[in-house]
Coordinates of C-alpha atoms in Angstrom, one line a residue:
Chain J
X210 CA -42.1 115.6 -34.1
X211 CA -38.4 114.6 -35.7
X212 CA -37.6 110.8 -34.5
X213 CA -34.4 109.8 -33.4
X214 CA -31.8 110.9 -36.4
X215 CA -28.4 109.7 -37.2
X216 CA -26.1 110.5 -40.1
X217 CA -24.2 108.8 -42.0
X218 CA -26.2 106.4 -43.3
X219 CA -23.5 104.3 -44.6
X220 CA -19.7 104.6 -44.3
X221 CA -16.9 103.1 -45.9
X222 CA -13.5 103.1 -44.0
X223 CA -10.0 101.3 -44.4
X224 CA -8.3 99.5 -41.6
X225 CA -6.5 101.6 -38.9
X226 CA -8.6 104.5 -39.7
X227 CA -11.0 106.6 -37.2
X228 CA -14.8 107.2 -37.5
X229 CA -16.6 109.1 -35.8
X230 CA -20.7 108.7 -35.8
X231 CA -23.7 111.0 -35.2
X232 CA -27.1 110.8 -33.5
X233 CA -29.9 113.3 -32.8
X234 CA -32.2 112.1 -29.9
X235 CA -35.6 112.4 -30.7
X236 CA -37.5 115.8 -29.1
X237 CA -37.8 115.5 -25.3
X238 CA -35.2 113.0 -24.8
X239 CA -31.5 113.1 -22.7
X240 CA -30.6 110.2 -22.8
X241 CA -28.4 108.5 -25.7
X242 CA -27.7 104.8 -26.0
X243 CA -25.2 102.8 -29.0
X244 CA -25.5 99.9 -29.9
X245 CA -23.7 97.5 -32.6
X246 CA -25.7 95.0 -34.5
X247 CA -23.4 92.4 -36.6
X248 CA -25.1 91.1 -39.6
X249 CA -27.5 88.2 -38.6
X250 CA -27.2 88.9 -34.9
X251 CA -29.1 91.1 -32.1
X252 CA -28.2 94.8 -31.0
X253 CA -25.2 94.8 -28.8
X254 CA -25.1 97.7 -26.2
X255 CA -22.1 99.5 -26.3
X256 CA -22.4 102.7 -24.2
X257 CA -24.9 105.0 -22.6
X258 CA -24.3 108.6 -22.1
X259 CA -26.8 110.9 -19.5
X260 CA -26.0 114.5 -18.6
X261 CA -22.8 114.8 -21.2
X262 CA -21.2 111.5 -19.5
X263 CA -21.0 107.8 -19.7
X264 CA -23.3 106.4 -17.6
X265 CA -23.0 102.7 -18.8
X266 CA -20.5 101.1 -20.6
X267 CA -20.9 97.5 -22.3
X268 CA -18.0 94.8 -23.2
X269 CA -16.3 97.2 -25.9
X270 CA -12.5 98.2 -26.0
X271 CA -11.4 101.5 -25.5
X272 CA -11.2 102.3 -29.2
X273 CA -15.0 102.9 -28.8
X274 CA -15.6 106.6 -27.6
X275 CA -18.5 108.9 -27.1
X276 CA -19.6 112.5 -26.4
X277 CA -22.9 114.0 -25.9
X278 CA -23.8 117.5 -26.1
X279 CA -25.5 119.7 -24.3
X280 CA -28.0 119.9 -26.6
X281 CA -28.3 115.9 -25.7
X282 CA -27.4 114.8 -29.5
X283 CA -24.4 112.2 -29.4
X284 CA -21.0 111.0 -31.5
X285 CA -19.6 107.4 -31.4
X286 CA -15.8 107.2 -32.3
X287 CA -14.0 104.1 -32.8
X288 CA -10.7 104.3 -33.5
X289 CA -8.1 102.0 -35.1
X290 CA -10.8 100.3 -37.0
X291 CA -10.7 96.3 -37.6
X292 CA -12.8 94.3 -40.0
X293 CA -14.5 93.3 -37.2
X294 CA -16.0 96.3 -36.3
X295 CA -17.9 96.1 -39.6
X296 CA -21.9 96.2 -38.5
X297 CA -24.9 98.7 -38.6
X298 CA -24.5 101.2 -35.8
X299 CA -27.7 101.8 -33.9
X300 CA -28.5 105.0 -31.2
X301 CA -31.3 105.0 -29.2
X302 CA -32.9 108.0 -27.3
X303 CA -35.2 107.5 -24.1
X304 CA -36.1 109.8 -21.5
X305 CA -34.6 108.4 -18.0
X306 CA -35.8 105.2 -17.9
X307 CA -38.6 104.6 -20.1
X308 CA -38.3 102.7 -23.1
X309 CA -35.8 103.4 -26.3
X310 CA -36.8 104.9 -29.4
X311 CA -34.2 104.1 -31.9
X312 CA -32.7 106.0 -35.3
X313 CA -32.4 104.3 -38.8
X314 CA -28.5 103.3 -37.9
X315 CA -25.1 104.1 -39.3
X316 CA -24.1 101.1 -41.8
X317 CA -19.8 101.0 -41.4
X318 CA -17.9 98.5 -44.1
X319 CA -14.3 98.5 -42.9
X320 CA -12.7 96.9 -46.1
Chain L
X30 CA -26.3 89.0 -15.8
X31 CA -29.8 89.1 -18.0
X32 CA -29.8 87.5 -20.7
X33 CA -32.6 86.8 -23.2
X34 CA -32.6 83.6 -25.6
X35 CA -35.5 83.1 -28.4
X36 CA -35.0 79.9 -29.9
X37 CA -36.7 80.1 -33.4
X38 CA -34.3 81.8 -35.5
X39 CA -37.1 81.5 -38.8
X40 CA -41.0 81.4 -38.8
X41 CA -43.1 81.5 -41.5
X42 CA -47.3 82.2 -41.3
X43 CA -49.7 82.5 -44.0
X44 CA -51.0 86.2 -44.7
X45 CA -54.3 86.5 -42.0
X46 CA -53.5 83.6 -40.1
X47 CA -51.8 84.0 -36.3
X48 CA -48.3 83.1 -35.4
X49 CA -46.5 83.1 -31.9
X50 CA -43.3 83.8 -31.4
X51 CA -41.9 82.6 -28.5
X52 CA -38.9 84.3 -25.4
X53 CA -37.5 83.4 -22.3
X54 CA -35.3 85.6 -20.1
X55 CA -33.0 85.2 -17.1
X56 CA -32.5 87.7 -14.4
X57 CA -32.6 87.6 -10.7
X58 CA -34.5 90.9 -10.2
X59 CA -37.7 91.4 -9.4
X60 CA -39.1 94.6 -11.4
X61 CA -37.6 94.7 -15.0
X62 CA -39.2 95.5 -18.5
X63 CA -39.5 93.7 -21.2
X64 CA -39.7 94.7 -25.1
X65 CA -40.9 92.8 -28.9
X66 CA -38.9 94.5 -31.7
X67 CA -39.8 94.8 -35.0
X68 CA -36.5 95.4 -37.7
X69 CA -38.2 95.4 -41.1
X70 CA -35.9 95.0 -44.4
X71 CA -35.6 99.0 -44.2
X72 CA -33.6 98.3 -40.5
X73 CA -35.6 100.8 -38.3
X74 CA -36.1 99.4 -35.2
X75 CA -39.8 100.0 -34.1
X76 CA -41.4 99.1 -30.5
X77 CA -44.2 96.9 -30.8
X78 CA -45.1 96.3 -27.8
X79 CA -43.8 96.9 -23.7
X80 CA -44.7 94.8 -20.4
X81 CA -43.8 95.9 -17.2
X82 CA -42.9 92.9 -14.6
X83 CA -45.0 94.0 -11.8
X84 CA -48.0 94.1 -14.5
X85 CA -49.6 90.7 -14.4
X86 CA -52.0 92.0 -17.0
X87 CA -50.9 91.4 -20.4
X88 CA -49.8 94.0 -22.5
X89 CA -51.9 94.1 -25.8
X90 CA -51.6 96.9 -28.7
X91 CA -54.0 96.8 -31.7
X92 CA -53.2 93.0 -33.2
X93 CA -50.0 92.3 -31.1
X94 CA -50.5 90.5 -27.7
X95 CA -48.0 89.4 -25.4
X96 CA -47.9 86.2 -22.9
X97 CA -46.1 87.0 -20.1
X98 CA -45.2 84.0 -17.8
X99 CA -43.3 85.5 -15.3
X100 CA -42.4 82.7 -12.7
X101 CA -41.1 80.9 -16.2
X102 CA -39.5 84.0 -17.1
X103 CA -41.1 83.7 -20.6
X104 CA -42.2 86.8 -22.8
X105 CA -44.4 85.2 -26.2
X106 CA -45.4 87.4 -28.8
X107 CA -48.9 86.5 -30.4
X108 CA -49.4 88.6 -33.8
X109 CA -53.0 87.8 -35.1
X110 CA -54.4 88.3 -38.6
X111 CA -50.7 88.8 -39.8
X112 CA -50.3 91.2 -43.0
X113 CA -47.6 91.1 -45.7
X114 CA -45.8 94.7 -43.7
X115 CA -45.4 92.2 -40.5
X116 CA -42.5 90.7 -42.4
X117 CA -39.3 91.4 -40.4
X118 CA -36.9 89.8 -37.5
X119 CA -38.5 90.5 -34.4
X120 CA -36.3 91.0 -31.4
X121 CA -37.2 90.7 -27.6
X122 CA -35.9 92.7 -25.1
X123 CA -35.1 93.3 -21.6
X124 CA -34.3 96.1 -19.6
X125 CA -33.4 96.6 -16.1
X126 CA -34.8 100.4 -14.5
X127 CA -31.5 100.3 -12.7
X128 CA -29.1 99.7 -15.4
X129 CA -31.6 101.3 -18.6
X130 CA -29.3 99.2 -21.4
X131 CA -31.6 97.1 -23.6
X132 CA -30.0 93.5 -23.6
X133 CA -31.4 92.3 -26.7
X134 CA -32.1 88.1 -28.0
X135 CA -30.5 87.0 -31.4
X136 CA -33.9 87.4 -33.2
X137 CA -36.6 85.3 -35.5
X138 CA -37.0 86.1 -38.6
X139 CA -40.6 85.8 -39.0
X140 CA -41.9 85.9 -43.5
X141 CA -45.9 86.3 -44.0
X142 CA -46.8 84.4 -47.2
X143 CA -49.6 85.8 -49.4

């Protein structure tokens, strides 16, 4: 049984650019969470997307965009990228409300 | 809002020997879970262990054990006869059924020394 699977592993980008991430939920999952963890610090929850929509959004500007399929795998896109936005990228499947299983994470470098 | 605070950012234990890592939590609901984190070097985020609030039992899985205080709204992690792979930052968690985000603590980095 495939985990939770996201690709890239790492990304390079320049200021102003777009990126967009990927995440496969694990099998029997529908539910996609994203999270960004900044080096040192926690996970911070950025969106959650259930039946192809956002279904929770945290404290994150509108540069930060998602999708999910109908196959329930995910995309983050962040656009107009800062240095800030540096961090690993993290997606996390559940099913409904039980607990998260997450990926390996996307490490972005925005130089 | 939730949040979660865990006020040992580093802990070190010797390799067998039993360490406690300790969380507290805020929220004003009444049925909530909560979550220990393990983020080795390698960065993949594994579940170690899960309490449910209504659950006064604690939760216990293989050599990880949890103390759940809820009227303190503290969540301690107890990892017995600790081994060199237990090396990682440990994060708690909390999670609300109605909202299903995981609001995360800043993490203790916990080394085991041989």
């Amino acid at each position: 049984d495939a985990g939770v699977t996201q690709s890239p592993t790492h990304l390079i980008k320049t200021r102003g650019q777009q990126v967009t991430l990927r995440c496969s939920p694990k099998s029997g999952h529908d539910t996609v969470s994203w999270y960004q963890q900044a080096l040192g610090q926690g996970p911070q929850f950025i969106f959650q997307y259930y039946e192809e929509e956002e279904r929770q959004r945290g404290n994150f500007p509108d540069r930060f965009s998602g999708h999910q399929f109908p196959n329930y795998s995910s995309e983050l896109n962040v656009n107009a990228l800062l240095l800030g936005d540096s961090a690993l990228y993290l997606c996390a499947s559940s099913r409904r409300q039980y607990e998260q299983y997450f990926g390996p994470g996307t490490r972005l470098t925005v130089t | 809002a939730q949040t979660v605070t865990q006020s040992q950012p580093e802990m070190s234990v010797q390799e067998a020997e039993t360490v406690t890592l300790s969380c507290t939590y805020d929220t004003s609901e009444s049925n909530y879970y909560l979550f220990w984190y393990k983020q080795p070097p390698s960065r993949q985020m594994i579940l170690v262990i899960r309490q449910e609030a209504y659950k006064q039992q604690n939760a216990t899985e293989n050599r990880f054990s949890v103390n759940f205080q809820k009227a303190a709204k503290s969540f301690s992690l107890k990892i017995s006869d600790s081994q060199l792979g237990d090396t990682a930052m440990y994060f708690c968690a909390f999670m609300s059924p109605s909202y299903d985000k995981v609001i995360f603590g800043p993490g203790t980095s916990l080394s085991v020394i041989p």
